[in-house]
Every structure is written in C-alpha cells, then in structure tokens.
Amino acid sequence: MQKVVIIGATSAIAEATARLYAARGAQLFLIARNATRLTDIAADLRVRGSQEVFHASLDVNDLDAHAHVIEQAWAALGSVDVVLVAHGTLPDQAQCESSVEVALKEFSTNATSTIALLTSMAPRFEAQRSGVMAVISSVAGDRGRQSNYLYGSAKAAVSAFASGLRQRMAKVGVNVLTIKPGFVDTPMTREFKKGALWAKPDDIARGIVRGADRGRNVMYLPFFWLPIMLIIRHIPEFIFKRIKL
Amino acid sequence: MSKTGQSWGRYPQADQTIISISDRHAALPSVAGSALPHGNGRSYGDSCLNDGGTLLHARALDRFIAFDPQTGVLECEAGVLFSEILDLVVPQGWFLPVTPGTKFVTVGGAIANDVHGKNHHKAGTFGRHVLSLELLRSDGSRRTCSPEHHPDWFAATVGGLGLTGLITKATIQLRRVAGPWMSGEVHRFKDLDGFFRLSQASDRDYEYTVAWIDCASEGNALGRGIFTRANHAPAHPDSRPTAPSRRLRVPFTPPISLINPLSLRAFNTLYYHRQRESVGHLTMHYEPHFYPLDGIGDWNRIYGPRGFMQYQCVVPPTRSADCMETLVKTIAASGEGSFLAVLKQFGDVPSPGLLSFPRPGATLALDFPNRGPRTLALLDRLDDIVANAGGAVYPAKDARMPGKYFKHYFPAWESFSPYIDPKFSSSFWRRVTE
Ligand SMILES: Cc1cc2nc3c(=O)[nH]c(=O)nc-3n(C[C@H](O)[C@H](O)[C@H](O)COP(=O)(O)OP(=O)(O)OC[C@H]3O[C@@H](n4cnc5c(N)ncnc54)[C@H](O)[C@@H]3O)c2cc1C
Ligand SMILES: NC(=O)c1ccc[n+]([C@@H]2O[C@H](COP(=O)([O-])OP(=O)(O)OC[C@H]3O[C@@H](n4cnc5c(N)ncnc54)[C@H](OP(=O)(O)O)[C@@H]3O)[C@@H](O)[C@H]2O)c1
C-alpha cells in the first residue's frame, strides 16, 4: 500500500491527485491551511477507497511550524513513498511591482516555503533510501515574462532547486519529480478566459501519478507545453523584450 | 469555459456570468441581478439557463461525504455526477435507485428536475430516494430538508427547477445489485397496441421497461417499435459482457444538421430491422442498457449550429392509447420526425415534488432538429393534444411551451412561488410565468 503526503492538499490539482491515490487504496497524510476543507476532502478520500487519511493544518509561511508537521506525517505513516508539494498562489503582478512587501511575501509562499519544506524532508528520504519527492513548479518558471515575473521567478527558483536536489537524491535512490503545468482551470485561474490550451486538474493529476510511478524527472503537463516552452526559451532577448507575453 | 453555460439542446443561446461554487460551507456569492444553480447542463431547453443573469455552477461541489456499504446510504455534495456514483458503488454491490438516460447528470440537477428512469413504474422518481438534502438560500439560511423535516421545503425543492436555493448536498438510498449486468428481453411490436400489450404484461415482473418507436414511417408501419424489458442480473449470468471501453466523440459542430427527413427515415427503418427476431434475449452490461447515447461524446452536435428541441409529454392512462396515436400520426405527417422516440408507461407511485413532472400515464419523448417556425408550430400542435387530454410537458426538456400551458400542466405553480429564493430566477421561469 502506498503512503502519500500532500502539502497544499486543498489545491484543485492536489485534490484530483489525491483521488487517484485514494482509488488505489493509498494511505494519505494531507497538509493545508483550511481545516474545514481538509476535513471534507479527507472524508471524500475515505469514501473513494483510501485506507486511512490523516490531516494537519499548516500555513506554509510559518516556517517554524514545518518541522513539527513533517514529524507528524512520518509518525503517522511510518515511511513515505510519495510527497507532493502543491501549494501556491498566483500573485497580482502589478501589486508586486508597487510593494516590496507583497513581492517578498509572494516569493516566500511560492519559493521560500517550498525550498524549506523540501530541505526538511530530504534527510528523511535519504534515510529511507527510497521514495518520490514531487513538486509543482510551472511553465512560468522557464522564462520571466512581464505579465507575471514575480510568480515566474519563484517557480524558476523551485525548478532550479529541484534540479539540484534531484542530482543529490539520485545517489540514494530517491526520485525528484518537477511538474510544470501550463494553464489549468482551477480556483487559482478563476478570473481568466479559458481557451483551447487549458487543461483540467484531472489531466494534470493523471500526469503526476504517472510521473511518480515511472520515476520521471521533469514533466510538462500537458506534454505540448514542452515544445511551446522550448520556443519561448529560445527567443533572443532583443526580440523578447519587444513582445507582450 | 464558455460552453458550460449552454443547455444540452444548444438552443436557446443565453448570455450569463458563470461563477463556480466549490465550497459548500461558504455563503452564496452576492450577485447583481438574478442567480440560478447549474449542474452539468444536461437539461435540453432553458430551465438550466439564466439569460442576462448569473449561473452558480455547482459541478465543483463534487465530494463524497459518507457511504455505508452495509445499508447503501450515500451522502455527497450536489455536484457529484451519477457516473461518479456508479464507479464507486457498483463494485460494492449497489446501484442508483433511479437513473435518467444519461449518467452525466449531477445529484443536484437530478433532484431539481425530480428525474425518472425506465423503472418509474416500480421505483417512482429520483426524489423518492432522497433521504435528505441541504438547501442554501441567498439570505444565508441553511435548511436540512427531508420528507419529515421541513417537508414543505422538501416538496418545493424536489422538482423545484433550481429556484428554491442551492442544494449543497444530499443523502440518497441506493438499491442493491448482484453485479453490473442486466438481463431481459427485446420484443419487436408492429403498432401502438402492441406496445401497450407488452407494457401491461411486463410491468409486474420487470423493473426496467422502455420502448423505442419509429416516428418517421406512416401507414402500416406507424407506431412500430422495439420494446425492452430487463432486470438486474444475478451475480453470475451466463455471459458477462464488459462495458464498452472506447468513447467516441463528435469532434465539431457540422455547419448544418445531419439529421434530416432522409437520414431519419433510413435510421428508423434500419433500427427497427436490427432486431431480426420478434423476440430476443439480452444480457448486457448496465452501461449500454441505461446509457446508449453516453458512448458518443457531444452527440448533441450532430444537429448543427441551430441545435435541437426535445419534447417529452405524459398523458393520463385513460387517454394514453388514443392520444399516443394522434401524437405519433401528427409527428409522422409533419415529416419532422424524430431520431429517437422513446415511449414508456409511468406507474402510479406518487411524485414527491410540487412541480414533479411524472404522473400516471404514457410518456413519449422525442427530439427535433431546430428548423425554426416549422418545428415550433408542430410542437404547439402537440401541446394542444396533450393539454386537451389533461397531460403535461417536461420542463427539463423544454425551450418553448407557452406559459398558459405550463400553468395548466403544473397547477401547483402558484403554491410553489413563495418558496422561490428572491435572488433566483431562470430563463424558463420568466418565460412561462411572466
Ligand atoms: C441523453 C439524455 C437523456 C436523458 N434522459 C432522461 C430521462 O430518462 N429522465 C429524465 O427525467 N431526464 C432525462 N434527461 C434530462 C436530465 O436528466 C435532466 O435534465 C437533469 O436534471 C440534468 O441534470 P444536470 O446535472 O445536467 O443539471 P442542469 O441541466 O445543469 O440543471 C437542471 C436543473 O437543476 C437545477 N440545479 C442543478 N444543480 C443544482 C443544485 N446544486 N441546487 C439546486 N438546483 C440545481 C438547475 O437550476 C436546473 O433547473 C436526459 C438528458 C439527456 C441529455
Ligand atoms: N492553475 C494553473 O494554471 C497552474 C499552472 C501552473 C502551475 N500551477 C501550480 O499548481 C499548484 C496548485 O495550484 P492550483 O492550480 O491547484 O490552485 P489552487 O486550487 O488555488 O491551489 C492553491 C493551493 O495553495 C494553498 N496555499 C496558498 N497559500 C498557502 C499558504 N500560505 N499556506 C498553505 N497553503 C497555501 C491554497 O490554500 P487555500 O485554499 O487555503 O488558500 C490552495 O489550496 C500551485 O503550485 C500552482 O502554482 C498552477
């Protein structure tokens, strides 16, 4: 039976992923800041087949609280096969430009907290010598764009951090999986007009589970974002700075 | 997504703001103008639309709350689809107590239209199996309604067309089954008399009965069709077919309707003769039995950009035979025809909602490509026949019934009105009452 920890478990993508694990009978430990919704999600996952669902509240920006929650998760599950770090916010770029405080707070939510969590959990995975550390980054981290470069730079930090961690953990048989979704129809993107490039949380969830099962390294989800981002990354700066993206 | 605001008939078009509801504990969002809950948009006409207002999209309320595999009592949020319930409960030996002809409806939508299925003569409507529901109103009040608690609110909300408030969650009594298979018989009948005889003879021993009739042929072939009767099969039937695994999809909307008098007649004739013998046995998986159309995604697109209209009526038992004959003749003579005409006898199990559609008698459901005034004129003629016989037309499938007939079909509409949430309205409700 698989043992799975999910941080940011109330996220739409995380919830869809948890359902896939629940259907397999997995044991789950859910972490998020909204206790009522956590309780609802836990009940749902039990009905869907999860052997056991634990949960704990955490605001990821409360760095001092990380160690205790991680301890609780390992204490409840014994060992962990998969951890998924999924929390995030989509900052208002204009606000990030006018307030240093907002910019750093958003950077903390999307990058610092994630780096802290992965750092705290790495020794436990090293000791286990097995498992998957999956983290949701974003295609937005592949190149900073004027429309959301605070978010983009935070996700770039997460992607680079995960890449280094992957090299380190490969030596002990632990896989680090970087997930780079494109546009996904979730509460985070509620205000956006949706078009043909938009995926459902379910699609991303299936990709995450497949990637974790197969020991993949970096996944663009859906796959067509790989060629799109390849092109975007290779546009020369002198052109890039003139276009609106 | 823009298309979420459409109804299944793709007619009429409506322009509305869509707000997704995903937290059942939160109060309703405050909106300018009126709001209407929206499930999965499987109603055909305008009862799930609110032109110029807001739709509260409830599909994201999709969590199970509790399921007891001993008793078959399921509690879930209102946006959960019937397909999701089946995936969960069939492997544990349970089945939906009542299901419409598509499994892509939400629990909330099924309650708000008090839907019926092929087992109406045994089980009545879906609302009869709702043990309780939670109703959230725009004033922030929440009521747990059941036949015992707030029975008046329960009766208003079951079949209440989404107008009494948002259903956030419900508790449903499922029914036991031994496995996913169905067994039964398929009979060919030559005319409507043949249908009524078969129906009479089957209703006692078969939980599910329904007939398809040929609405494109006139003269001798008028009213011929195929009657299916089935029960849930025992645990180990002789053969165990699997569910069809591949889902086909209509990838785009063709510029014109593919359904026209020629293709209709060909289809109807082929379909009738598909059943070679006059009687055949069937053992099949529940999916093709209950949901033959669900195998083809977005099939509503075949009617082209103008969409189509459904028409479902019921006429009382004493008038069933003569009325059905008149209806079918009128349709065949119009040349409008119907791709899928479905005929069934409702039983006399009372419906729990003030505005529930099912009542004793024979019910006929057909779809018509939207050819504008011609189609509307035909449906008006059908209304005259149905109203005259003391029957009714199903709001879930309606985009055009005149207000005077709605009030005639649903005399309880006036006692229902006080239960309408002051912030709620729908395109349908304004059309038939204003
Ligand atoms: C192929 C096909 C076959 C069908 N066969 C049958 C059949 O055999 N028998 C039958 O009875 N019907 C049948 N129908 C119609 C269908 O079952 C009903 O229209 C059903 O109500 C659709 O559910 P929905 O979730 O899509 O709701 P929608 O169509 O989105 O909404 C239906 C109504 O429910 C209300 N509503 C939705 N969610 C909520 C909520 N959470 N709280 C309060 N109100 C809500 C809406 O305001 C609206 O009035 C069929 C439809 C199709 C497409
Ligand atoms: N949607 C997209 O288009 C898209 C694209 C690329 C990448 N992503 C990434 O995918 C991941 C999941 O996002 P989603 O789309 O599923 O959005 P979502 O449903 O809005 O989920 C975001 C989650 O992060 C949680 N969160 C935010 N700040 C937190 C904090 N300080 N402490 C604890 N939890 C916090 C939120 O909790 P609350 O509910 O309590 O606020 C929420 O559960 C994110 O990392 C996001 O950046 C999304």
CSV table of C-alpha atoms in Angstrom, one decimal, chain B residues 10-353:
chain,number,residue,atom,x,y,z
B,10,ARG,CA,-27.8,24.0,-27.7
B,11,TYR,CA,-31.0,26.1,-28.0
B,12,PRO,CA,-31.7,28.7,-26.9
B,13,GLN,CA,-28.4,30.6,-26.6
B,14,ALA,CA,-28.0,32.5,-23.4
B,15,ASP,CA,-25.6,35.1,-22.1
B,16,GLN,CA,-24.7,34.8,-18.5
B,17,THR,CA,-21.9,35.2,-15.9
B,18,ILE,CA,-20.7,31.9,-14.6
B,19,ILE,CA,-19.5,31.6,-11.0
B,20,SER,CA,-18.1,28.2,-9.9
B,21,ILE,CA,-19.1,27.1,-6.4
B,22,SER,CA,-16.6,24.7,-4.8
B,23,ASP,CA,-17.0,25.2,-1.1
B,24,ARG,CA,-20.3,24.1,0.3
B,25,HIS,CA,-19.7,25.8,3.7
B,26,ALA,CA,-19.4,29.3,2.1
B,27,ALA,CA,-22.4,31.6,1.7
B,28,LEU,CA,-23.7,32.2,-1.8
B,29,PRO,CA,-21.8,34.8,-3.7
B,30,SER,CA,-23.7,38.1,-3.9
B,31,VAL,CA,-24.5,38.9,-7.5
B,32,ALA,CA,-26.1,41.8,-9.3
B,33,GLY,CA,-29.3,40.6,-10.9
B,34,SER,CA,-30.6,37.0,-10.5
B,35,ALA,CA,-28.8,33.7,-10.0
B,36,LEU,CA,-29.6,30.1,-10.9
B,37,PRO,CA,-27.8,26.9,-9.9
B,38,HIS,CA,-26.4,24.9,-12.9
B,39,GLY,CA,-25.4,21.3,-12.7
B,40,ASN,CA,-23.9,19.6,-15.7
B,41,GLY,CA,-26.1,21.2,-18.4
B,42,ARG,CA,-27.9,18.0,-19.4
B,43,SER,CA,-31.3,19.7,-19.5
B,44,TYR,CA,-32.3,20.4,-23.0
B,45,GLY,CA,-34.0,23.7,-23.0
B,46,ASP,CA,-33.8,26.8,-20.9
B,47,SER,CA,-34.6,25.5,-17.4
B,48,CYS,CA,-30.8,25.4,-16.6
B,49,LEU,CA,-30.2,28.9,-18.2
B,50,ASN,CA,-30.5,32.4,-16.8
B,51,ASP,CA,-30.1,34.8,-19.7
B,52,GLY,CA,-28.7,38.1,-18.6
B,53,GLY,CA,-28.0,36.8,-15.0
B,54,THR,CA,-25.6,34.5,-13.2
B,55,LEU,CA,-25.2,30.8,-13.2
B,56,LEU,CA,-23.9,29.2,-10.0
B,57,HIS,CA,-22.0,26.3,-11.4
B,58,ALA,CA,-22.2,23.6,-8.9
B,59,ARG,CA,-20.3,20.9,-10.6
B,60,ALA,CA,-17.2,21.6,-8.4
B,61,LEU,CA,-19.2,20.5,-5.3
B,62,ASP,CA,-18.0,17.0,-6.2
B,63,ARG,CA,-17.1,15.4,-2.9
B,64,PHE,CA,-18.5,12.3,-1.3
B,65,ILE,CA,-19.2,12.7,2.3
B,66,ALA,CA,-20.1,9.2,3.5
B,67,PHE,CA,-21.0,5.9,2.1
B,68,ASP,CA,-22.2,2.9,4.1
B,69,PRO,CA,-21.7,-0.3,2.1
B,70,GLN,CA,-23.9,-2.2,4.5
B,71,THR,CA,-27.0,0.0,4.1
B,72,GLY,CA,-26.4,1.6,0.7
B,73,VAL,CA,-26.9,5.1,2.1
B,74,LEU,CA,-24.7,7.6,0.3
B,75,GLU,CA,-24.2,11.2,1.3
B,76,CYS,CA,-22.5,13.5,-1.2
B,77,GLU,CA,-22.2,17.1,-2.4
B,78,ALA,CA,-24.7,18.2,-5.1
B,79,GLY,CA,-22.3,18.4,-8.0
B,80,VAL,CA,-21.3,14.7,-7.9
B,81,LEU,CA,-22.2,13.0,-11.2
B,82,PHE,CA,-24.2,9.9,-11.4
B,83,SER,CA,-21.3,8.4,-13.4
B,84,GLU,CA,-19.0,9.0,-10.4
B,85,ILE,CA,-21.5,7.4,-8.0
B,86,LEU,CA,-21.8,4.3,-10.3
B,87,ASP,CA,-18.0,4.0,-10.5
B,88,LEU,CA,-17.9,4.0,-6.7
B,89,VAL,CA,-20.8,1.8,-5.7
B,90,VAL,CA,-21.4,-0.8,-8.4
B,91,PRO,CA,-18.2,-2.7,-7.4
B,92,GLN,CA,-19.6,-2.7,-3.9
B,93,GLY,CA,-22.9,-4.1,-4.9
B,94,TRP,CA,-25.1,-1.0,-5.1
B,95,PHE,CA,-26.8,0.9,-7.9
B,96,LEU,CA,-28.6,4.2,-8.4
B,97,PRO,CA,-32.3,3.8,-7.3
B,98,VAL,CA,-33.4,5.8,-10.4
B,99,THR,CA,-31.4,7.0,-13.3
B,100,PRO,CA,-32.2,9.0,-16.4
B,101,GLY,CA,-30.9,8.1,-19.9
B,102,THR,CA,-27.5,9.7,-19.3
B,103,LYS,CA,-25.2,9.2,-16.4
B,104,PHE,CA,-23.6,12.7,-16.8
B,105,VAL,CA,-26.1,14.4,-14.6
B,106,THR,CA,-25.4,15.8,-11.1
B,107,VAL,CA,-27.2,14.9,-8.0
B,108,GLY,CA,-28.4,18.5,-7.6
B,109,GLY,CA,-29.7,18.5,-11.2
B,110,ALA,CA,-31.4,15.2,-10.7
B,111,ILE,CA,-33.2,16.4,-7.6
B,112,ALA,CA,-34.2,19.8,-9.1
B,113,ASN,CA,-35.9,18.0,-12.1
B,114,ASP,CA,-37.0,15.1,-10.0
B,115,VAL,CA,-35.8,12.8,-12.8
B,116,HIS,CA,-37.3,9.5,-13.7
B,117,GLY,CA,-36.0,6.4,-15.4
B,118,LYS,CA,-37.0,3.1,-17.0
B,119,ASN,CA,-38.1,1.8,-13.6
B,120,HIS,CA,-40.7,4.6,-12.9
B,121,HIS,CA,-43.5,2.0,-12.6
B,122,LYS,CA,-41.6,0.3,-9.7
B,123,ALA,CA,-39.5,3.0,-8.1
B,124,GLY,CA,-41.1,6.3,-8.9
B,125,THR,CA,-38.9,9.4,-9.3
B,126,PHE,CA,-35.4,10.0,-8.0
B,127,GLY,CA,-36.8,12.4,-5.3
B,128,ARG,CA,-38.4,9.4,-3.6
B,129,HIS,CA,-35.0,8.0,-2.8
B,130,VAL,CA,-33.6,11.3,-1.4
B,131,LEU,CA,-33.5,10.8,2.3
B,132,SER,CA,-32.5,14.5,2.9
B,133,LEU,CA,-30.9,17.5,1.3
B,134,GLU,CA,-29.4,20.7,2.4
B,135,LEU,CA,-30.8,23.9,0.9
B,136,LEU,CA,-28.7,27.1,1.0
B,137,ARG,CA,-30.5,30.4,0.3
B,138,SER,CA,-29.3,33.8,-0.7
B,139,ASP,CA,-30.2,35.1,2.8
B,140,GLY,CA,-27.6,32.8,4.2
B,141,SER,CA,-30.0,30.4,5.8
B,142,ARG,CA,-29.5,26.6,5.5
B,143,ARG,CA,-32.1,24.0,5.9
B,144,THR,CA,-31.8,20.3,6.1
B,145,CYS,CA,-35.0,19.1,4.3
B,146,SER,CA,-36.5,15.7,4.1
B,147,PRO,CA,-40.0,14.2,4.0
B,148,GLU,CA,-40.0,14.7,7.8
B,149,HIS,CA,-38.1,17.9,8.3
B,150,HIS,CA,-39.3,21.0,6.5
B,151,PRO,CA,-41.5,18.8,4.3
B,152,ASP,CA,-42.8,21.8,2.6
B,153,TRP,CA,-39.3,23.0,1.6
B,154,PHE,CA,-38.5,19.4,0.5
B,155,ALA,CA,-41.6,19.2,-1.7
B,156,ALA,CA,-40.8,22.6,-3.2
B,157,THR,CA,-37.1,21.8,-3.9
B,158,VAL,CA,-37.6,18.3,-5.3
B,159,GLY,CA,-38.6,19.2,-8.9
B,160,GLY,CA,-38.1,22.8,-8.0
B,161,LEU,CA,-36.1,23.7,-11.1
B,162,GLY,CA,-33.3,25.2,-9.0
B,163,LEU,CA,-35.4,28.1,-8.0
B,164,THR,CA,-35.7,27.5,-4.2
B,165,GLY,CA,-32.0,27.8,-3.5
B,166,LEU,CA,-28.8,25.9,-3.9
B,167,ILE,CA,-28.8,22.3,-3.0
B,168,THR,CA,-25.3,21.8,-1.4
B,169,LYS,CA,-25.5,18.1,-0.5
B,170,ALA,CA,-27.9,15.2,-0.3
B,171,THR,CA,-28.3,11.8,1.2
B,172,ILE,CA,-29.6,9.1,-1.1
B,173,GLN,CA,-30.8,5.5,-0.6
B,174,LEU,CA,-29.2,3.2,-3.2
B,175,ARG,CA,-30.5,-0.1,-4.2
B,176,ARG,CA,-28.7,-3.5,-4.0
B,177,VAL,CA,-27.5,-5.3,-7.1
B,178,ALA,CA,-25.5,-8.5,-7.5
B,179,GLY,CA,-23.3,-7.2,-10.2
B,180,PRO,CA,-23.0,-4.8,-13.2
B,181,TRP,CA,-25.1,-7.0,-15.6
B,182,MET,CA,-28.7,-6.7,-16.8
B,183,SER,CA,-30.7,-9.5,-18.3
B,184,GLY,CA,-34.0,-9.3,-20.1
B,185,GLU,CA,-35.7,-9.4,-23.5
B,186,VAL,CA,-36.2,-7.4,-26.6
B,187,HIS,CA,-39.5,-7.6,-28.4
B,188,ARG,CA,-40.5,-6.1,-31.8
B,189,PHE,CA,-44.0,-4.7,-31.9
B,190,LYS,CA,-46.0,-3.7,-35.0
B,191,ASP,CA,-48.1,-0.9,-33.7
B,192,LEU,CA,-49.0,1.1,-30.6
B,193,ASP,CA,-51.5,-1.6,-29.5
B,194,GLY,CA,-48.6,-4.0,-29.4
B,195,PHE,CA,-46.7,-1.6,-27.2
B,196,PHE,CA,-49.5,-1.3,-24.7
B,197,ARG,CA,-49.9,-5.0,-24.5
B,198,LEU,CA,-46.2,-5.7,-23.9
B,199,SER,CA,-46.0,-2.9,-21.4
B,200,GLN,CA,-49.0,-4.3,-19.5
B,201,ALA,CA,-47.6,-7.8,-19.5
B,202,SER,CA,-44.1,-6.7,-18.3
B,203,ASP,CA,-44.6,-4.1,-15.6
B,204,ARG,CA,-45.0,-6.6,-12.8
B,205,ASP,CA,-42.0,-8.8,-13.5
B,206,TYR,CA,-39.6,-6.4,-14.9
B,207,GLU,CA,-38.0,-3.4,-13.1
B,208,TYR,CA,-37.0,-1.6,-16.3
B,209,THR,CA,-39.2,-1.2,-19.3
B,210,VAL,CA,-39.0,1.1,-22.3
B,211,ALA,CA,-39.7,1.2,-26.0
B,212,TRP,CA,-38.3,2.9,-29.0
B,213,ILE,CA,-40.8,3.8,-31.7
B,214,ASP,CA,-40.5,4.6,-35.3
B,215,CYS,CA,-41.8,8.1,-35.8
B,216,ALA,CA,-40.7,8.5,-39.4
B,217,SER,CA,-42.9,5.9,-41.0
B,218,GLU,CA,-46.6,6.3,-41.8
B,219,GLY,CA,-49.4,4.0,-42.7
B,220,ASN,CA,-49.0,0.4,-41.7
B,221,ALA,CA,-45.6,1.0,-40.1
B,222,LEU,CA,-47.0,3.7,-37.9
B,223,GLY,CA,-46.1,3.2,-34.2
B,224,ARG,CA,-44.0,0.1,-34.8
B,225,GLY,CA,-41.0,-0.3,-32.5
B,226,ILE,CA,-38.9,-2.2,-30.1
B,227,PHE,CA,-39.7,-2.9,-26.5
B,228,THR,CA,-37.0,-3.7,-24.0
B,229,ARG,CA,-37.6,-5.2,-20.5
B,230,ALA,CA,-34.9,-6.0,-18.1
B,231,ASN,CA,-33.9,-6.7,-14.5
B,232,HIS,CA,-30.5,-6.5,-12.8
B,233,ALA,CA,-29.0,-9.9,-13.5
B,234,PRO,CA,-28.0,-12.4,-10.8
B,235,ALA,CA,-24.3,-12.4,-9.7
B,236,HIS,CA,-23.2,-14.8,-12.3
B,237,PRO,CA,-25.1,-14.5,-15.6
B,238,ASP,CA,-24.3,-16.9,-18.4
B,239,SER,CA,-22.4,-14.3,-20.3
B,240,ARG,CA,-20.6,-11.3,-18.8
B,241,PRO,CA,-20.1,-8.6,-21.4
B,242,THR,CA,-17.8,-5.8,-20.4
B,243,ALA,CA,-18.6,-2.1,-20.6
B,244,PRO,CA,-17.7,-0.5,-23.9
B,245,SER,CA,-14.2,0.9,-23.3
B,246,ARG,CA,-13.8,3.4,-26.1
B,247,ARG,CA,-15.7,6.6,-26.1
B,248,LEU,CA,-16.3,8.2,-29.5
B,249,ARG,CA,-16.8,11.9,-29.8
B,250,VAL,CA,-18.4,14.2,-32.3
B,251,PRO,CA,-15.3,16.4,-32.7
B,252,PHE,CA,-17.0,19.6,-34.0
B,253,THR,CA,-20.4,21.0,-34.9
B,254,PRO,CA,-21.2,20.4,-38.6
B,255,PRO,CA,-22.4,23.6,-40.4
B,256,ILE,CA,-25.9,22.0,-41.0
B,257,SER,CA,-27.9,19.4,-39.1
B,258,LEU,CA,-27.0,15.9,-40.1
B,259,ILE,CA,-30.5,14.9,-39.0
B,260,ASN,CA,-32.9,15.4,-41.9
B,261,PRO,CA,-36.1,13.6,-43.2
B,262,LEU,CA,-34.0,11.3,-45.3
B,263,SER,CA,-31.4,10.2,-42.7
B,264,LEU,CA,-34.3,9.9,-40.2
B,265,ARG,CA,-36.3,7.5,-42.2
B,266,ALA,CA,-33.3,5.4,-43.1
B,267,PHE,CA,-32.2,5.3,-39.5
B,268,ASN,CA,-35.6,4.4,-38.2
B,269,THR,CA,-36.1,1.6,-40.7
B,270,LEU,CA,-32.6,0.2,-40.0
B,271,TYR,CA,-33.1,0.4,-36.3
B,272,TYR,CA,-36.4,-1.4,-36.5
B,273,HIS,CA,-35.0,-4.2,-38.5
B,274,ARG,CA,-31.8,-4.5,-36.4
B,275,GLN,CA,-33.9,-6.7,-34.1
B,276,ARG,CA,-34.3,-9.7,-36.5
B,277,GLU,CA,-36.5,-12.0,-34.5
B,278,SER,CA,-39.6,-10.8,-32.9
B,279,VAL,CA,-38.2,-11.7,-29.5
B,280,GLY,CA,-34.6,-11.7,-28.4
B,281,HIS,CA,-32.8,-12.3,-25.1
B,282,LEU,CA,-30.3,-9.8,-23.8
B,283,THR,CA,-27.6,-10.0,-21.2
B,284,MET,CA,-25.6,-6.8,-21.1
B,285,HIS,CA,-23.5,-4.5,-19.0
B,286,TYR,CA,-25.5,-1.8,-17.4
B,287,GLU,CA,-23.8,1.0,-19.4
B,288,PRO,CA,-25.2,0.3,-22.9
B,289,HIS,CA,-28.5,-0.7,-21.3
B,290,PHE,CA,-29.1,2.6,-19.5
B,291,TYR,CA,-26.9,5.0,-21.4
B,292,PRO,CA,-26.7,4.1,-25.1
B,293,LEU,CA,-26.0,7.7,-26.0
B,294,ASP,CA,-23.3,8.3,-23.5
B,295,GLY,CA,-21.0,6.2,-25.7
B,296,ILE,CA,-20.8,9.1,-28.1
B,297,GLY,CA,-19.4,12.3,-26.6
B,298,ASP,CA,-21.0,15.6,-27.6
B,299,TRP,CA,-23.6,13.8,-29.7
B,300,ASN,CA,-25.8,16.9,-29.5
B,301,ARG,CA,-23.5,18.5,-32.1
B,302,ILE,CA,-24.9,16.4,-34.9
B,303,TYR,CA,-27.9,18.7,-35.0
B,304,GLY,CA,-25.7,21.6,-36.3
B,305,PRO,CA,-25.4,25.1,-35.1
B,306,ARG,CA,-29.1,25.7,-34.6
B,307,GLY,CA,-29.4,22.9,-32.1
B,308,PHE,CA,-32.5,20.9,-31.4
B,309,MET,CA,-35.5,20.6,-29.2
B,310,GLN,CA,-36.7,17.8,-27.1
B,311,TYR,CA,-40.4,17.2,-26.4
B,312,GLN,CA,-41.5,15.0,-23.6
B,313,CYS,CA,-45.1,14.7,-22.6
B,314,VAL,CA,-47.2,12.4,-20.4
B,315,VAL,CA,-50.9,11.7,-21.0
B,316,PRO,CA,-53.2,10.0,-18.4
B,317,PRO,CA,-53.9,6.3,-18.6
B,318,THR,CA,-57.5,6.6,-19.8
B,319,ARG,CA,-56.3,8.7,-22.8
B,320,SER,CA,-53.0,7.0,-23.4
B,321,ALA,CA,-53.9,4.9,-26.3
B,322,ASP,CA,-55.8,7.4,-28.4
B,323,CYS,CA,-53.6,10.3,-27.6
B,324,MET,CA,-50.4,8.5,-28.4
B,325,GLU,CA,-51.9,7.5,-31.7
B,326,THR,CA,-52.8,11.1,-32.5
B,327,LEU,CA,-49.4,12.4,-31.4
B,328,VAL,CA,-47.5,9.9,-33.5
B,329,LYS,CA,-49.7,10.5,-36.5
B,330,THR,CA,-49.2,14.2,-36.2
B,331,ILE,CA,-45.5,13.8,-36.0
B,332,ALA,CA,-45.2,11.4,-38.9
B,333,ALA,CA,-47.4,13.5,-41.1
B,334,SER,CA,-45.3,16.6,-40.3
B,335,GLY,CA,-42.2,15.0,-41.8
B,336,GLU,CA,-40.2,16.4,-38.9
B,337,GLY,CA,-39.7,13.0,-37.5
B,338,SER,CA,-37.5,12.1,-34.6
B,339,PHE,CA,-34.3,10.2,-34.4
B,340,LEU,CA,-35.0,8.7,-31.1
B,341,ALA,CA,-38.6,8.5,-29.9
B,342,VAL,CA,-39.0,6.8,-26.6
B,343,LEU,CA,-42.2,5.6,-25.2
B,344,LYS,CA,-42.9,4.3,-21.7
B,345,GLN,CA,-45.7,3.9,-19.2
B,346,PHE,CA,-45.3,5.7,-15.9
B,347,GLY,CA,-46.6,3.9,-12.8
B,348,ASP,CA,-48.8,5.4,-10.1
B,349,VAL,CA,-46.1,5.9,-7.5
B,350,PRO,CA,-46.7,9.5,-6.4
B,351,SER,CA,-44.0,12.0,-7.2
B,352,PRO,CA,-42.7,13.9,-4.2
B,353,GLY,CA,-42.3,17.4,-5.7
